Amino acid sequence: MTILVAALVSTFAAGPFGATPAAAPATGKPLVLKLGTLVAEGSPWHTMLVKMNQEFVRISGGAVKFNIFPAGVLGDEPDLVKKLRIGQIQAAGLSAVGLSLIDDGVFALHLPLMFSSDDELDWVRERISAKLEADLSKKGFVLLTWTDGGWVRFFSKKPFRTMDELRRIKLFVWSGDQKSLELYTIAKFRPVPLAATDMLISLQTGLIDAVDTPPLAALINQWFGIANQMLDLKWAPLMGSVVVSKAAWGKVPPDQQVRMMAAAKAAARQMRSEIWKLDADAIPAMVKRGLTVTTLDAATRAEWQREVEAFWPAMRGKMGPAAYYDEVMRLRAEYRAKRPGAK
């Protein structure tokens, strides 16, 4: 949704990097796929990338491997996408925000309060992902796997319960994320565009008062120490992806491509259940350290849903192509029709 990317940034990381172009296995040298990402080193997402790399090395007998640069050392996501386009890097772990800079259809899966459960999200994503992946392929990129980051909630310096109260708060939005900026403008929020790496200092100085992020990310990056009020409302899912340029991927033997992609998806599946659990466990862990959680009663929660659904139509064609919006709405209705208790 909004930060979508900043959620996974390590606020302390920095460092130089060198240019290491991919080399084809035919040269006798390993094919090194330089991979940039904002995920923090040592985080579950980084661990998943490390496991993927180990599998790539095993499958190729050492002929193909990732060189992983975590924590934003290669720049913010717009920088990573630019480097992908010119071949300075060959792969990236991107949030929906970064992925949308290649193709914005992915935003249809991040409409606020659209999904009510992990199962519903997975069901819709499984049925629309083939089209998303085909569109990315047309743009010159291969999607190795989808990843999950948990459910975005609002963390703020002062408690609030209603959308009107949220509208009075300065809310972080990632600089370059025009979709979220437009969404929050439509909703009459007070978005403040900033670089993801400026999150902590912006909270400290009062440039922003709130951020929407999964609990696990708030815990890992210690944002909850300043924004120590959490609204217990699943605003939107945080999804990401691992992509590689078709030019670099084409240097991998076809039989290895199939096995590597299967390995990437397996690593992401294994991480998914871990992330959902860690994300839920992060809340009581932060409560022990001073976080206050505001729980909504049924009437207030229903009011949030009504207000958000009222501006969904305004996002059609803005948060991704209208055709994707329509398909997500259709698939969600189909899921709920098959499960009368789902809502």
Coordinates of C-alpha atoms in Angstrom, one line a residue:
M1 CA 0.0 0.0 0.0
T2 CA 1.7 3.2 1.0
I3 CA 5.1 2.6 2.3
L4 CA 5.1 -0.9 1.1
V5 CA 8.7 -0.6 0.6
A6 CA 9.9 1.3 3.5
A7 CA 8.5 -1.4 5.7
L8 CA 11.5 -3.5 5.0
V9 CA 14.2 -1.0 5.2
S10 CA 17.1 -1.2 7.7
T11 CA 17.5 2.4 9.0
F12 CA 21.2 1.9 9.8
A13 CA 22.5 0.4 6.6
A14 CA 24.8 2.1 4.2
G15 CA 27.8 1.2 2.2
P16 CA 29.6 1.2 -1.2
F17 CA 29.0 -1.2 -4.0
G18 CA 30.8 -2.1 -7.1
A19 CA 29.6 -2.9 -10.6
T20 CA 29.7 -6.6 -11.3
P21 CA 28.0 -7.4 -14.6
A22 CA 26.4 -10.8 -15.1
A23 CA 28.6 -13.3 -16.9
A24 CA 27.2 -16.1 -19.0
P25 CA 28.0 -19.7 -17.9
A26 CA 29.3 -20.3 -21.4
T27 CA 32.3 -18.2 -20.6
G28 CA 33.3 -20.6 -17.9
K29 CA 32.7 -18.0 -15.2
P30 CA 29.7 -18.1 -12.8
L31 CA 26.6 -16.1 -13.8
V32 CA 26.5 -13.6 -11.0
L33 CA 23.1 -12.0 -10.6
K34 CA 23.5 -8.8 -8.6
L35 CA 20.3 -8.4 -6.6
G36 CA 19.4 -5.2 -4.8
T37 CA 16.7 -4.9 -2.1
L38 CA 15.6 -2.7 0.7
V39 CA 14.9 -5.6 3.1
A40 CA 17.0 -5.5 6.3
E41 CA 19.9 -7.9 6.5
G42 CA 19.0 -10.8 8.8
S43 CA 15.3 -10.2 8.4
P44 CA 13.0 -13.1 7.3
W45 CA 12.9 -11.7 3.8
H46 CA 16.6 -11.5 3.6
T47 CA 16.9 -15.1 4.9
M48 CA 14.5 -16.2 2.1
L49 CA 16.8 -14.6 -0.5
V50 CA 19.8 -16.3 1.0
K51 CA 18.0 -19.7 0.8
M52 CA 17.1 -19.0 -2.8
N53 CA 20.7 -18.2 -3.6
Q54 CA 21.8 -21.5 -2.0
E55 CA 19.3 -23.4 -4.1
F56 CA 20.5 -21.6 -7.3
V57 CA 24.0 -22.5 -6.5
R58 CA 23.1 -26.1 -5.8
I59 CA 20.9 -26.5 -9.0
S60 CA 23.5 -25.0 -11.2
G61 CA 26.5 -26.7 -9.6
G62 CA 27.9 -23.2 -8.7
A63 CA 27.4 -21.8 -12.2
V64 CA 24.6 -19.4 -11.2
K65 CA 24.3 -17.3 -8.0
F66 CA 23.0 -14.1 -6.5
N67 CA 25.2 -11.4 -5.1
I68 CA 22.7 -9.9 -2.6
F69 CA 22.9 -6.2 -1.6
P70 CA 20.3 -5.7 1.3
A71 CA 19.1 -2.7 3.3
G72 CA 19.0 -0.2 0.5
V73 CA 22.8 0.0 -0.1
L74 CA 22.1 0.2 -3.8
G75 CA 19.5 2.9 -3.4
D76 CA 15.7 3.2 -3.0
E77 CA 13.3 1.2 -5.1
P78 CA 13.2 3.7 -8.0
D79 CA 17.0 3.5 -8.1
L80 CA 16.8 -0.3 -8.2
V81 CA 14.4 -0.3 -11.1
K82 CA 16.6 2.2 -13.0
K83 CA 19.6 0.0 -12.4
L84 CA 17.6 -3.1 -13.6
R85 CA 16.6 -1.3 -16.8
I86 CA 20.2 -0.4 -17.7
G87 CA 21.7 -3.7 -16.6
Q88 CA 23.7 -2.4 -13.7
I89 CA 21.9 -5.0 -11.6
Q90 CA 20.2 -8.1 -12.8
A91 CA 17.6 -8.8 -10.1
A92 CA 15.8 -7.1 -7.3
G93 CA 13.6 -7.9 -4.3
L94 CA 10.8 -5.3 -4.8
S95 CA 7.7 -4.3 -3.0
A96 CA 4.5 -3.6 -4.9
V97 CA 5.6 0.1 -5.1
G98 CA 8.8 -0.8 -6.9
L99 CA 7.1 -3.4 -9.0
S100 CA 4.5 -0.9 -10.1
L101 CA 7.3 1.2 -11.6
I102 CA 7.7 -1.6 -14.1
D103 CA 4.0 -2.5 -14.4
D104 CA 1.3 -1.0 -12.1
G105 CA -1.3 -3.8 -12.4
V106 CA 0.0 -5.1 -9.1
F107 CA -1.6 -2.2 -7.2
A108 CA -5.1 -3.8 -7.7
L109 CA -4.1 -6.3 -5.0
H110 CA -3.3 -3.5 -2.5
L111 CA -6.6 -1.6 -2.4
P112 CA -7.3 -0.7 1.3
L113 CA -9.7 -3.0 3.2
M114 CA -10.3 -5.1 0.1
F115 CA -9.3 -8.4 1.6
S116 CA -10.4 -9.8 5.0
S117 CA -8.1 -12.8 5.3
D118 CA -4.9 -14.5 4.2
D119 CA -6.9 -17.2 2.4
E120 CA -9.0 -14.7 0.5
L121 CA -5.9 -12.7 -0.6
D122 CA -4.1 -15.9 -1.7
W123 CA -7.1 -17.2 -3.6
V124 CA -7.4 -14.0 -5.6
R125 CA -3.7 -13.6 -6.2
E126 CA -3.3 -17.1 -7.5
R127 CA -5.9 -16.4 -10.1
I128 CA -4.6 -13.1 -11.3
S129 CA -0.9 -13.7 -11.0
A130 CA -0.5 -15.3 -14.4
K131 CA -1.7 -12.1 -16.1
L132 CA 0.5 -9.9 -13.9
E133 CA 3.6 -12.1 -14.7
A134 CA 2.8 -12.0 -18.4
D135 CA 2.6 -8.2 -18.4
L136 CA 5.9 -8.0 -16.5
S137 CA 7.4 -10.4 -19.1
K138 CA 6.3 -8.0 -21.9
K139 CA 8.3 -5.2 -20.1
G140 CA 11.4 -7.4 -20.0
F141 CA 11.3 -9.0 -16.6
V142 CA 10.8 -12.4 -15.1
L143 CA 8.9 -12.7 -11.8
L144 CA 10.6 -15.6 -9.9
T145 CA 8.2 -15.5 -7.0
W146 CA 5.8 -13.4 -5.0
T147 CA 6.6 -12.7 -1.4
D148 CA 4.6 -11.6 1.6
G149 CA 5.2 -9.0 4.2
G150 CA 2.2 -9.1 6.5
W151 CA -0.8 -6.9 7.0
V152 CA -0.2 -3.1 7.1
R153 CA -1.5 -1.3 10.2
F154 CA -1.2 2.4 11.2
F155 CA 1.4 3.3 13.8
S156 CA 1.2 6.9 15.1
K157 CA 2.5 9.1 17.9
K158 CA -1.0 9.8 19.2
P159 CA -4.0 7.4 19.3
F160 CA -6.9 7.7 16.9
R161 CA -10.0 5.7 16.1
T162 CA -11.7 7.2 13.1
M163 CA -10.7 8.2 9.5
D164 CA -11.5 11.8 10.4
E165 CA -9.0 11.7 13.2
L166 CA -6.4 10.1 10.8
R167 CA -7.0 12.9 8.3
R168 CA -5.5 15.4 10.9
I169 CA -2.3 13.4 11.1
K170 CA 0.8 13.8 8.9
L171 CA 1.2 10.4 7.3
F172 CA 4.3 9.0 5.6
V173 CA 4.1 8.2 1.9
W174 CA 7.0 6.9 0.0
S175 CA 8.6 9.5 -2.3
G176 CA 8.0 8.3 -5.8
D177 CA 4.9 6.3 -4.9
Q178 CA 2.4 8.4 -6.9
K179 CA -0.3 5.8 -6.6
S180 CA -0.4 5.9 -2.8
L181 CA 0.0 9.7 -2.8
E182 CA -3.1 10.0 -5.1
L183 CA -5.0 7.5 -3.0
Y184 CA -4.4 9.4 0.2
T185 CA -5.2 12.7 -1.5
I186 CA -8.5 11.2 -2.6
A187 CA -9.2 10.0 0.9
K188 CA -8.3 13.6 2.2
F189 CA -5.4 12.4 4.3
R190 CA -2.2 14.5 4.9
P191 CA 0.4 12.5 3.0
V192 CA 4.1 13.6 3.3
P193 CA 6.3 12.2 0.6
L194 CA 9.7 11.1 1.9
A195 CA 12.5 8.7 1.0
A196 CA 12.1 5.4 2.8
T197 CA 15.4 5.8 4.4
D198 CA 14.2 9.0 6.1
M199 CA 11.5 7.2 8.1
L200 CA 13.0 7.2 11.5
I201 CA 14.4 10.7 11.5
S202 CA 11.2 12.1 10.1
L203 CA 9.2 10.6 13.0
Q204 CA 11.8 11.9 15.5
T205 CA 11.7 15.5 14.1
G206 CA 7.9 15.6 13.7
L207 CA 8.0 15.8 9.9
I208 CA 5.5 13.0 10.0
D209 CA 3.3 11.7 12.8
A210 CA 2.3 8.3 11.5
V211 CA 3.3 5.5 9.2
D212 CA 1.4 2.5 7.8
T213 CA 3.5 -0.7 8.0
P214 CA 3.3 -4.3 9.1
P215 CA 3.9 -4.9 12.8
L216 CA 7.0 -7.0 12.1
A217 CA 8.6 -4.2 10.2
A218 CA 7.8 -1.7 13.0
L219 CA 9.4 -4.1 15.5
I220 CA 12.5 -4.8 13.4
N221 CA 13.2 -1.2 12.6
Q222 CA 12.1 0.1 16.1
W223 CA 9.7 2.6 14.6
F224 CA 7.2 1.7 17.3
G225 CA 9.5 3.3 19.9
I226 CA 8.4 6.7 18.6
A227 CA 5.1 5.9 16.8
N228 CA 4.0 3.9 19.9
Q229 CA 0.2 3.8 19.1
M230 CA -1.1 1.1 16.8
L231 CA -4.6 1.0 15.3
D232 CA -5.6 -2.7 15.1
L233 CA -7.0 -2.5 11.6
K234 CA -5.7 -4.6 8.7
W235 CA -5.4 -1.8 6.2
A236 CA -3.9 -3.7 3.3
P237 CA -1.6 -6.6 2.6
L238 CA 2.1 -5.9 2.0
M239 CA 3.3 -8.0 -1.0
G240 CA 6.6 -8.1 -2.8
S241 CA 8.4 -10.0 -5.4
V242 CA 11.7 -11.2 -6.7
V243 CA 12.3 -10.2 -10.3
V244 CA 15.2 -10.8 -12.7
S245 CA 15.8 -9.2 -16.1
K246 CA 15.0 -11.4 -19.1
A247 CA 18.3 -10.6 -20.6
A248 CA 20.2 -12.1 -17.6
W249 CA 17.7 -14.9 -17.1
G250 CA 18.1 -16.0 -20.7
K251 CA 21.7 -16.9 -19.9
V252 CA 20.5 -19.6 -17.5
P253 CA 20.0 -23.0 -19.2
P254 CA 16.2 -23.7 -19.7
D255 CA 16.2 -26.8 -17.6
Q256 CA 17.8 -24.9 -14.7
Q257 CA 15.3 -22.0 -15.1
V258 CA 12.4 -24.4 -14.4
R259 CA 14.1 -25.9 -11.3
M260 CA 15.3 -22.5 -10.0
M261 CA 11.9 -20.9 -10.4
A262 CA 10.3 -23.8 -8.5
A263 CA 12.9 -23.4 -5.8
A264 CA 12.2 -19.6 -5.5
K265 CA 8.5 -20.3 -5.1
A266 CA 9.1 -23.0 -2.5
A267 CA 11.3 -20.6 -0.5
A268 CA 8.6 -18.0 -0.6
R269 CA 5.9 -20.5 0.4
Q270 CA 8.0 -21.5 3.4
M271 CA 8.5 -17.9 4.4
R272 CA 4.8 -17.0 4.0
S273 CA 3.5 -19.0 7.0
E274 CA 6.5 -17.8 9.1
I275 CA 5.8 -14.2 8.2
W276 CA 2.2 -14.3 9.1
K277 CA 3.1 -15.8 12.5
L278 CA 6.0 -13.5 13.2
D279 CA 3.8 -10.5 12.2
A280 CA 1.1 -11.5 14.7
D281 CA 3.7 -12.2 17.4
A282 CA 5.3 -8.8 16.9
I283 CA 2.3 -7.0 18.4
P284 CA 2.4 -8.6 21.9
A285 CA 6.2 -8.2 21.7
M286 CA 5.9 -4.5 21.2
V287 CA 3.1 -4.1 23.8
K288 CA 5.6 -5.5 26.3
R289 CA 7.9 -2.6 25.3
G290 CA 5.4 0.2 25.5
L291 CA 3.2 0.0 22.4
T292 CA -0.5 0.8 23.0
V293 CA -3.0 -0.9 20.7
T294 CA -6.3 0.7 19.9
T295 CA -9.0 -1.9 19.2
L296 CA -12.1 -0.9 17.2
D297 CA -15.6 -1.9 18.1
A298 CA -17.8 -3.4 15.4
A299 CA -19.6 -0.2 14.6
T300 CA -16.4 1.8 14.2
R301 CA -14.8 -0.9 12.1
A302 CA -17.9 -1.0 9.9
E303 CA -17.7 2.8 9.4
W304 CA -14.1 2.5 8.3
Q305 CA -15.2 -0.1 5.7
R306 CA -18.1 2.1 4.5
E307 CA -15.8 5.2 4.1
V308 CA -13.1 3.3 2.3
E309 CA -15.5 1.5 -0.1
A310 CA -17.0 4.8 -1.0
F311 CA -13.7 5.9 -2.6
W312 CA -12.8 2.6 -4.2
P313 CA -14.5 3.6 -7.5
A314 CA -12.3 6.8 -7.6
M315 CA -9.2 4.5 -7.6
R316 CA -10.4 2.4 -10.5
G317 CA -7.9 3.2 -13.3
K318 CA -5.7 5.1 -10.9
M319 CA -4.4 2.3 -8.6
G320 CA -3.5 0.2 -11.6
P321 CA -5.5 -0.4 -14.9
A322 CA -9.2 -0.5 -14.6
A323 CA -9.3 -4.1 -16.0
Y324 CA -7.2 -5.3 -13.0
Y325 CA -9.5 -3.5 -10.6
D326 CA -12.5 -5.1 -12.2
E327 CA -10.9 -8.6 -12.1
V328 CA -9.9 -8.3 -8.4
M329 CA -13.5 -7.3 -7.5
R330 CA -14.9 -10.1 -9.6
L331 CA -12.6 -12.7 -8.0
R332 CA -13.2 -11.5 -4.5
A333 CA -17.0 -11.8 -5.1
E334 CA -16.5 -15.3 -6.5
Y335 CA -14.5 -16.3 -3.4
R336 CA -17.1 -14.9 -1.1
A337 CA -20.0 -16.6 -3.0
K338 CA -18.3 -19.9 -2.5
R339 CA -17.8 -19.2 1.2
P340 CA -20.9 -17.5 2.6
G341 CA -19.2 -16.7 5.9
A342 CA -16.4 -14.8 4.3
K343 CA -16.6 -11.0 4.5

